[in-house]
Structures are given as C-alpha cells and as structure tokens.
CSV table of C-alpha atoms (C1' of nucleotides) in Angstrom, one decimal:
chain,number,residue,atom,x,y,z
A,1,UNK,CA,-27.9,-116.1,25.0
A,2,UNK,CA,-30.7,-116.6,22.6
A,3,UNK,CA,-30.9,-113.5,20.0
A,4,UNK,CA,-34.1,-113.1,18.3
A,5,UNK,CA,-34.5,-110.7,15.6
A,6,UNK,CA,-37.7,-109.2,13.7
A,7,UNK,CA,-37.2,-107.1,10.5
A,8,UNK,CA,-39.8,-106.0,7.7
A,9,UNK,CA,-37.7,-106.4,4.3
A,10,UNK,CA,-39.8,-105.0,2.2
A,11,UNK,CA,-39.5,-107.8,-0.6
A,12,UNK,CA,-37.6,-111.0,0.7
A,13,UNK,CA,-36.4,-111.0,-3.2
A,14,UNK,CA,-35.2,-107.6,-2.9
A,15,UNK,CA,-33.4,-107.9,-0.1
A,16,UNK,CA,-32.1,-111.6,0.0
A,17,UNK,CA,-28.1,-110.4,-0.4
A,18,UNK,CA,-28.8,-108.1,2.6
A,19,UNK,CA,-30.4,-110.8,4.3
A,20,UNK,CA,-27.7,-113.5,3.7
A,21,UNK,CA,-24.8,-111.5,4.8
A,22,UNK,CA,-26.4,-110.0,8.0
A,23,UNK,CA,-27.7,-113.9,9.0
A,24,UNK,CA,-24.1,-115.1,8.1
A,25,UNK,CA,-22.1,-112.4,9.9
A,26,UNK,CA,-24.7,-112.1,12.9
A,27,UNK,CA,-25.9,-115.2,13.2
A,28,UNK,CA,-29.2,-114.4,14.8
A,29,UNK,CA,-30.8,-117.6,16.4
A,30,UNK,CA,-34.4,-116.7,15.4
A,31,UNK,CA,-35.6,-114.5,13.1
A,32,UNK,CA,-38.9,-113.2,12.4
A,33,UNK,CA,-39.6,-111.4,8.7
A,34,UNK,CA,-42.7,-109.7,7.3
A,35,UNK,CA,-43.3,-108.0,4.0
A,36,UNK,CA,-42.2,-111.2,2.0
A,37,UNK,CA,-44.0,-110.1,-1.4
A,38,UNK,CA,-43.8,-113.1,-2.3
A,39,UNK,CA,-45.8,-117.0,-2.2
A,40,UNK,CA,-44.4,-119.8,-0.9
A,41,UNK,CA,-43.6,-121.6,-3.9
A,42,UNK,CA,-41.1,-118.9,-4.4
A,43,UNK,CA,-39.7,-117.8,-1.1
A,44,UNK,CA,-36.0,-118.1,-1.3
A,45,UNK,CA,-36.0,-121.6,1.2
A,46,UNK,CA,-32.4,-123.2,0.1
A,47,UNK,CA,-30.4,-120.2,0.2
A,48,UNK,CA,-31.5,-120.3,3.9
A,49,UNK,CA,-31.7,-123.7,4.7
A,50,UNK,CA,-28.2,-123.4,3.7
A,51,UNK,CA,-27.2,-121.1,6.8
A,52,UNK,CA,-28.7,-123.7,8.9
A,53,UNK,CA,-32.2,-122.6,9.7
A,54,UNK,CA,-35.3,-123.7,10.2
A,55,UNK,CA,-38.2,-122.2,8.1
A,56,UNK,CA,-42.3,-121.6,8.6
A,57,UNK,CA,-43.7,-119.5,5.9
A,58,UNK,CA,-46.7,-117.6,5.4
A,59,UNK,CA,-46.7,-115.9,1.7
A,60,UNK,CA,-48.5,-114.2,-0.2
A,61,UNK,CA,-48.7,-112.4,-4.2
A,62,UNK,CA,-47.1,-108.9,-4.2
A,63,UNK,CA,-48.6,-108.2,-0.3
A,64,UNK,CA,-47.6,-108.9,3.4
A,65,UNK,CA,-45.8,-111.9,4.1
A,66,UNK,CA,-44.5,-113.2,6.8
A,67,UNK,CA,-41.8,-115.7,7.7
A,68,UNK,CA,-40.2,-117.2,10.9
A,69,UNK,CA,-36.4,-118.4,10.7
A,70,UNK,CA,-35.0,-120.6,13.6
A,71,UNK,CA,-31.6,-122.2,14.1
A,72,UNK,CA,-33.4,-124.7,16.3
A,73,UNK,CA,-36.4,-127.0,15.1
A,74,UNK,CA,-39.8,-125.5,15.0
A,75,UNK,CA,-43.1,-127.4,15.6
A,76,UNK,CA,-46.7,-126.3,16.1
A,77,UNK,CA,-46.7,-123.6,13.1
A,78,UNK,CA,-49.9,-121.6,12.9
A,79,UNK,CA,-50.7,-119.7,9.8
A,80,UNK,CA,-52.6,-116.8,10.0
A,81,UNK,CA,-54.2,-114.1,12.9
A,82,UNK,CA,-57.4,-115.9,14.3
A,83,UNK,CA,-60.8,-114.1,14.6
A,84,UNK,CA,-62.0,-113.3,11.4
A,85,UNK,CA,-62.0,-116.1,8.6
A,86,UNK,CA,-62.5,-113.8,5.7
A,87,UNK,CA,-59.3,-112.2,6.3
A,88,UNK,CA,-57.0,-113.7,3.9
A,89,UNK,CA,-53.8,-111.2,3.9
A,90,UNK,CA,-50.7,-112.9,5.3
A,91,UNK,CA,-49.7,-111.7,8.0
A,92,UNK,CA,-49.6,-113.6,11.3
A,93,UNK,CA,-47.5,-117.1,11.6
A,94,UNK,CA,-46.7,-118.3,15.0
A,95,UNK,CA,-44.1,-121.4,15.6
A,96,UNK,CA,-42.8,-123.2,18.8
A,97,UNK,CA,-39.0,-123.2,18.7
A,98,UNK,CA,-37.4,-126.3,20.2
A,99,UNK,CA,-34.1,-124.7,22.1
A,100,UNK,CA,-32.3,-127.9,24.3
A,101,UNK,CA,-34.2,-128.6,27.4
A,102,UNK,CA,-36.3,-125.4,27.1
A,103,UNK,CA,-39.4,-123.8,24.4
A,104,UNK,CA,-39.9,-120.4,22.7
A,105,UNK,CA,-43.3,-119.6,21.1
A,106,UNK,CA,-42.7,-117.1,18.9
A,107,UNK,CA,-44.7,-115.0,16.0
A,108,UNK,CA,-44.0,-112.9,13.6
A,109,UNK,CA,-47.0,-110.4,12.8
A,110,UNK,CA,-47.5,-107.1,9.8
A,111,UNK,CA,-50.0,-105.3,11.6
A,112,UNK,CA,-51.7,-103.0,8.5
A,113,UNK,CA,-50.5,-99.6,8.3
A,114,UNK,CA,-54.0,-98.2,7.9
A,115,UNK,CA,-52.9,-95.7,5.2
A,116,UNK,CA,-55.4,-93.0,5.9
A,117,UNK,CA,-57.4,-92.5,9.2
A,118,UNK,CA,-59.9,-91.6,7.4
A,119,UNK,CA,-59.6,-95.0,5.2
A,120,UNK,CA,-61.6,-98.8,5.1
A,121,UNK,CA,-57.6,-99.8,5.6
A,122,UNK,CA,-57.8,-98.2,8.9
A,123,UNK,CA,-60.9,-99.8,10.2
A,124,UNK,CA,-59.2,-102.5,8.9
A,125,UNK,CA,-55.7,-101.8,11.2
A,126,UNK,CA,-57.9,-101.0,14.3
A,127,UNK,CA,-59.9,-104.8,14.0
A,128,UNK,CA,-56.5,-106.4,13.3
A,129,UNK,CA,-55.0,-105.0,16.7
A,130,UNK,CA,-58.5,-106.2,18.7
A,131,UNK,CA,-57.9,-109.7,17.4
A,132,UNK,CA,-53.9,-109.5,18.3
A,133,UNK,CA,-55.2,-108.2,21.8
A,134,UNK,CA,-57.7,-111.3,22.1
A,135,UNK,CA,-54.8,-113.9,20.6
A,136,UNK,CA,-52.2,-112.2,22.9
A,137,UNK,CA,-55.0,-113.1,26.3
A,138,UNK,CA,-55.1,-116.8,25.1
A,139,UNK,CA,-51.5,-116.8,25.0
A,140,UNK,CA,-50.3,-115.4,27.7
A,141,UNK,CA,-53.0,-118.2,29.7
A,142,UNK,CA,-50.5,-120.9,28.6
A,143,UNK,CA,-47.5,-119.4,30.7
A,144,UNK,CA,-44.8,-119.7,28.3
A,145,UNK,CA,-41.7,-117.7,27.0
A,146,UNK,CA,-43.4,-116.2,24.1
A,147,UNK,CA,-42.2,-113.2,21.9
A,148,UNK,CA,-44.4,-112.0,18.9
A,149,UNK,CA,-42.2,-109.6,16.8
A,150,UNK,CA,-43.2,-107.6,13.6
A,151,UNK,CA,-44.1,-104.3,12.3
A,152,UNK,CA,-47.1,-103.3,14.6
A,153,UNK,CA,-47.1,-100.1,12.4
A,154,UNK,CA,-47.5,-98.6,16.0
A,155,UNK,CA,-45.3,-95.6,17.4
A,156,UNK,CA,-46.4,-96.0,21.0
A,157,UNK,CA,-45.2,-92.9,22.4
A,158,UNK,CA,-43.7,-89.3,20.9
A,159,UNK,CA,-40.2,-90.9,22.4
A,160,UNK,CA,-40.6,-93.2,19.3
A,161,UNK,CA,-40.9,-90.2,16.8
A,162,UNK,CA,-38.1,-88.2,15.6
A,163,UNK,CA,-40.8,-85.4,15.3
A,164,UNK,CA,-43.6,-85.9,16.8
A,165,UNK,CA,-45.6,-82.4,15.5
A,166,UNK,CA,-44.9,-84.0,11.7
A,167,UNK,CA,-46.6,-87.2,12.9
A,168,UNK,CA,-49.3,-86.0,14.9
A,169,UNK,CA,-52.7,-87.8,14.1
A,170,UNK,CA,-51.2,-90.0,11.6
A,171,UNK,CA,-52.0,-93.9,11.1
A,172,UNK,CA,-49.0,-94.7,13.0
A,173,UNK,CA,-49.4,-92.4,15.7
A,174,UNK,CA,-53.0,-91.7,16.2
A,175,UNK,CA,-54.8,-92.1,19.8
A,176,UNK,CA,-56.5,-95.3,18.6
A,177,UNK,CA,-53.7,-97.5,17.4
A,178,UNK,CA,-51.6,-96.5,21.3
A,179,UNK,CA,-54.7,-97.0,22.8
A,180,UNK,CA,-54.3,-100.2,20.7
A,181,UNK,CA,-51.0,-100.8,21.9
A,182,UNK,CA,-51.4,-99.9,25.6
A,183,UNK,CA,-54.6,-102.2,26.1
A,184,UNK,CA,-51.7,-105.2,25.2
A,185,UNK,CA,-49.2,-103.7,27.3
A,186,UNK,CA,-52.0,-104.0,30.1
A,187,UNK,CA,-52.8,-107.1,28.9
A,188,UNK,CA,-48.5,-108.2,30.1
A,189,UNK,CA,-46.7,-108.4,27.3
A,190,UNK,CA,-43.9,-106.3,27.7
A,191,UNK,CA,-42.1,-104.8,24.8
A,192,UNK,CA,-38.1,-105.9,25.2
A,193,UNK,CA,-37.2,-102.2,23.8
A,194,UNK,CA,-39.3,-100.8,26.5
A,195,UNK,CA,-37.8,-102.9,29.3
A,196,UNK,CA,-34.2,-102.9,28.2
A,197,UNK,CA,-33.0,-100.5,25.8
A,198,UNK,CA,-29.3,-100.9,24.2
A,199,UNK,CA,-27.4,-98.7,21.8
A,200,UNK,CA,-27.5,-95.8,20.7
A,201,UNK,CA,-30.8,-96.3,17.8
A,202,UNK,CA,-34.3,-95.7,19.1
A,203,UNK,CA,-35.8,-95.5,15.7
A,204,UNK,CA,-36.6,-98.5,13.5
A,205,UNK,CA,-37.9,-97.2,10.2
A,206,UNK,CA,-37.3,-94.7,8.3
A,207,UNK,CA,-39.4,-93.4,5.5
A,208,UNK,CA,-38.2,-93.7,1.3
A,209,UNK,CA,-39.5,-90.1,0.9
A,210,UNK,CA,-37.8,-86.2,1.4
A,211,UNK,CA,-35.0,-87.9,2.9
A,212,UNK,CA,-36.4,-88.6,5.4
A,213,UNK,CA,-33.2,-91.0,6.8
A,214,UNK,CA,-30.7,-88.1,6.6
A,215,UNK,CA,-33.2,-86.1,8.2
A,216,UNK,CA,-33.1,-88.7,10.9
A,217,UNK,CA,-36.8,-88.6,10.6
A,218,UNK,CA,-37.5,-91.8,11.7
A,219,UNK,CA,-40.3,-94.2,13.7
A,220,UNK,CA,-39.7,-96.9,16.0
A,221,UNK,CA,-42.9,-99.1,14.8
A,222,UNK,CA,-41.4,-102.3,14.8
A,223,UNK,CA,-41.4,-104.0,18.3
A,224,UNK,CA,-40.7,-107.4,19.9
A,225,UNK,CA,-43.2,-107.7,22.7
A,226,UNK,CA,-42.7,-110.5,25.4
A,227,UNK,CA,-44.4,-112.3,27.9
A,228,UNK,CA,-43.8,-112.2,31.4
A,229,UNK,CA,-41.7,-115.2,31.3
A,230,UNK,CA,-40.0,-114.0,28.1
A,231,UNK,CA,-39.3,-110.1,29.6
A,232,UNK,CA,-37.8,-112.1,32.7
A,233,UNK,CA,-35.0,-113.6,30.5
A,234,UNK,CA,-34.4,-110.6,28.3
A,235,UNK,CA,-30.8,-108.7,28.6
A,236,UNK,CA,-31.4,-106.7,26.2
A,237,UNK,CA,-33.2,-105.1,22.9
A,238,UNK,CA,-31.7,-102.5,20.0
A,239,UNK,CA,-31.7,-101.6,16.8
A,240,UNK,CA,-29.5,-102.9,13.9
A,241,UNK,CA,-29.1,-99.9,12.1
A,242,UNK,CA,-26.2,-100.9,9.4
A,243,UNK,CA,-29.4,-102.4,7.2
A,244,UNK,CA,-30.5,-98.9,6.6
A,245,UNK,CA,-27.8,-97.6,5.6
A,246,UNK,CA,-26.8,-99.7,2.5
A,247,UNK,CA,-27.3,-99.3,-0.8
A,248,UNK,CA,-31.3,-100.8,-1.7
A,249,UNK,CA,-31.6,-101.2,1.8
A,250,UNK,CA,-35.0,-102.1,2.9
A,251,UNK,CA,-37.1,-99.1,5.1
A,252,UNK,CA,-36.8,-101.1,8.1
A,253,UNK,CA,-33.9,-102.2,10.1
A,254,UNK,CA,-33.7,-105.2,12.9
A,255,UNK,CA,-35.1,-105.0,16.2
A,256,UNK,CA,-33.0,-107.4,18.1
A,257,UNK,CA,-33.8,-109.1,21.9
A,258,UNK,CA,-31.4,-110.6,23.8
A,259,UNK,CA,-32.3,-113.5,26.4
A,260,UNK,CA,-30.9,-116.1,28.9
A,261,UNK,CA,-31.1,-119.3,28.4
O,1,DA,C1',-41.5,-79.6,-7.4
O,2,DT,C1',-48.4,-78.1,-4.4
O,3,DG,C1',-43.7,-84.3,-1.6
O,4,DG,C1',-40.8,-87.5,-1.9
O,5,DT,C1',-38.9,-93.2,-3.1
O,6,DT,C1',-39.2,-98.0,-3.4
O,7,DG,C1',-41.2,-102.6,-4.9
O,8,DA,C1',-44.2,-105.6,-7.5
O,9,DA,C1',-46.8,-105.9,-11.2
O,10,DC,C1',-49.1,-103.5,-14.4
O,11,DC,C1',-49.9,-99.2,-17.2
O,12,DT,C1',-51.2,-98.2,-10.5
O,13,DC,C1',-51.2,-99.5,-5.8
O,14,DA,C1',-49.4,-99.8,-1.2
O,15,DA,C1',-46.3,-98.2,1.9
DNA sequence: ATGGTTGAACCTCAA
C-alpha cells in the first residue's frame, strides 16, 4: 500500500515540528504540501532529507508554496500551472514518482481562495480552475496513475460544510467554483474521498476565527483527485485530524489516499 | 466586541 498525503501547512517554518513528527510516526510515502511561505533557498530540505525523502520544491516570499515529498525518487518535476505565463504565484509542481516496477504522477496544487466574490482574486480563482481543467484533459490522455492533491479551496457539495446556510455564496462554496469542480469530475478524475471514504472526519479545515474548530465548523476543501487508473488502486481516503488539534497547529489537516501497489 | 486568529513581514495583507 502506497499512502499519499496532501496538507496545506500554512508556513512550512511554522509547522516543521508538526511536520517531522507526523512524517516520522506515519511515515507517509508521498506527500504533497502547499502554503510553504517560504523560497527555496530556505525550505527546510535536510531536516527532511533526513527522514528519507525525496524533495521538488516550488517557493515562494511570504505566499503560496508548494512542495512534493516522496520516499521513492522523483523525475520529470514541473514547476508551475501552465496556461498563463504572467502568473507567477507558486502554486502548481507536478513530479513522477519512481515506485519499483510501477510510476505515480503526482501534483501538488493551492488553488486561490478568491477572498471576495466580488474580488480581482476571484476572477483570479475562477481562470486558475479553467487552466487546472485544461492541464487535467492533457493528463488524463497519457493514461497513467496520477493524483493531484492540494487545497482546491473548493467545498464541492453542502455534505462538505458543517453549515452550509453560514457558507452559502461564499468563495469556497459558490455555484462557480462546483461548477469548477464538477466540469473536472466530468472530465474523470475522481476524488479518492468521494470514492472511498474512511473514518470518522469529513471536514479538512477549519477556520482560526469564532472558534470555529470547537464549533466543529469546518470545510472539506482539500482533496486528492485521481485518475481512472489511480481511483482503480485506491482503498481508501480520510482525514488526519490529530494535526488540528495541537497546539500552533496549522488550519488544515491531512487528506490521506490509500492504494495497491 | 458591529467577528474572530494566525503567519509573515511590515507598520498591513492574505487567509
């Protein structure tokens, strides 16, 4: 079984203890990060390296970053969401991961939370999920096992709010960004919490603000979605929640697939 | 308390 992982850590320098003890006690095989907030020159590589993975990283100053970790060797690393040049935020990286006798692509994406519907950031969300769509059709024409994780900043249905009144018509839940969503379901790419949900967490982030965690108020926006090749092999997909519930703990907490292999 | 917290970097923005 191949466990791959995708958590936002909202600052990789923040949350690098968190991150340390959850990759040594859980030893995920791959594991895709976004919301470095940090550049390359200072992502924290040895510490790592140390637990035996493999890095690609895509940085950037205070903003977005995202990272993918692998205990297997990666090849073919692609920085960066094609379709539009002038976008310079980090927030796409794609790797192959070479497993024995079989290959993973994988990504690891920060979809723009849009802040405002009525915002530039939100035109800015709703181009980022056209060029996803039109990377996800290439892809899926090479046939492979492939599994782009992240924060889609996407709560696809009202099953994935806590309270879906308090969320109505916001950036995460508007009719644009499911319709979003649903044209790359159509597209096949199936997401592994949809397929095959495990344990007992369906949320995945849970707002800083009002207390929102003790409320239970929470979001499932982060999502690992999978090929048709990659949903075949999956056993299973749930949340970690323990990473909430720490002390500093980031506003995210792992999404985690499970596949054959 | 006209909403609240966190992180990075700056004296505010993004989430």
């Amino acid at each position: 079984m191949i466990a791959i992982a995708t958590w936002n850590v909202n600052s990789i320098k923040s949350r690098l203890a968190h991150l340390l003890d959850w990759l040594r006690n859980e030893k995920p095989d791959i594991v895709l990060l976004q919301e470095l907030k940090c550049i390359n020159e200072n992502f924290p590589a040895m510490e790592i390296e140390d637990l035996g993975y493999n890095l690609a990283v895509h940085g950037e100053k205070t903003y977005n970053g995202v990272a993918i970790l692998s205990k297997f060797p990666l090849s073919d690393i692609q920085k960066g969401l094609p379709g539009d040049d002038t976008d310079i935020q980090s927030r796409y990286i794609e790797a192959v991961v070479n497993l024995p006798g079989a290959a993973i692509r994988v990504a690891s994406v920060y979809v723009p939370n849009g802040q405002m519907t009525d915002s530039d950031k939100y035109q800015y969300k709703l181009r980022f999920l056209n060029r996803l769509h039109a990377h996800f059709k290439t892809l899926l024409t090479y046939d492979e096992i492939l599994v782009v994780g992240g924060d889609y900043n996407i709560a696809p249905t009202d099953d994935d709010v806590h309270n879906p009144k308090l969320w109505q018509g916001s950036v995460l839940t508007h009719d644009d960004v499911r319709s979003a969503w649903r044209r790359m379901e159509y597209l096949g790419m199936y997401s592994a919490f949809r397929i095959k949900p495990a344990g007992d967490t369906r949320f995945s982030w849970w707002d800083y603000r009002a207390g929102a965690l003790e409320r239970d108020d929470g979001l499932l926006i982060d999502h690992l979605l999978l090929s048709p090749q990659a949903a075949d092999r999956t056993q299973s997909c749930f949340v970690y929640k323990n990473l909430r519930m720490l002390e500093k703990a980031s506003d995210h907490t792992p999404v985690i697939a499970m596949l054959a292999a």
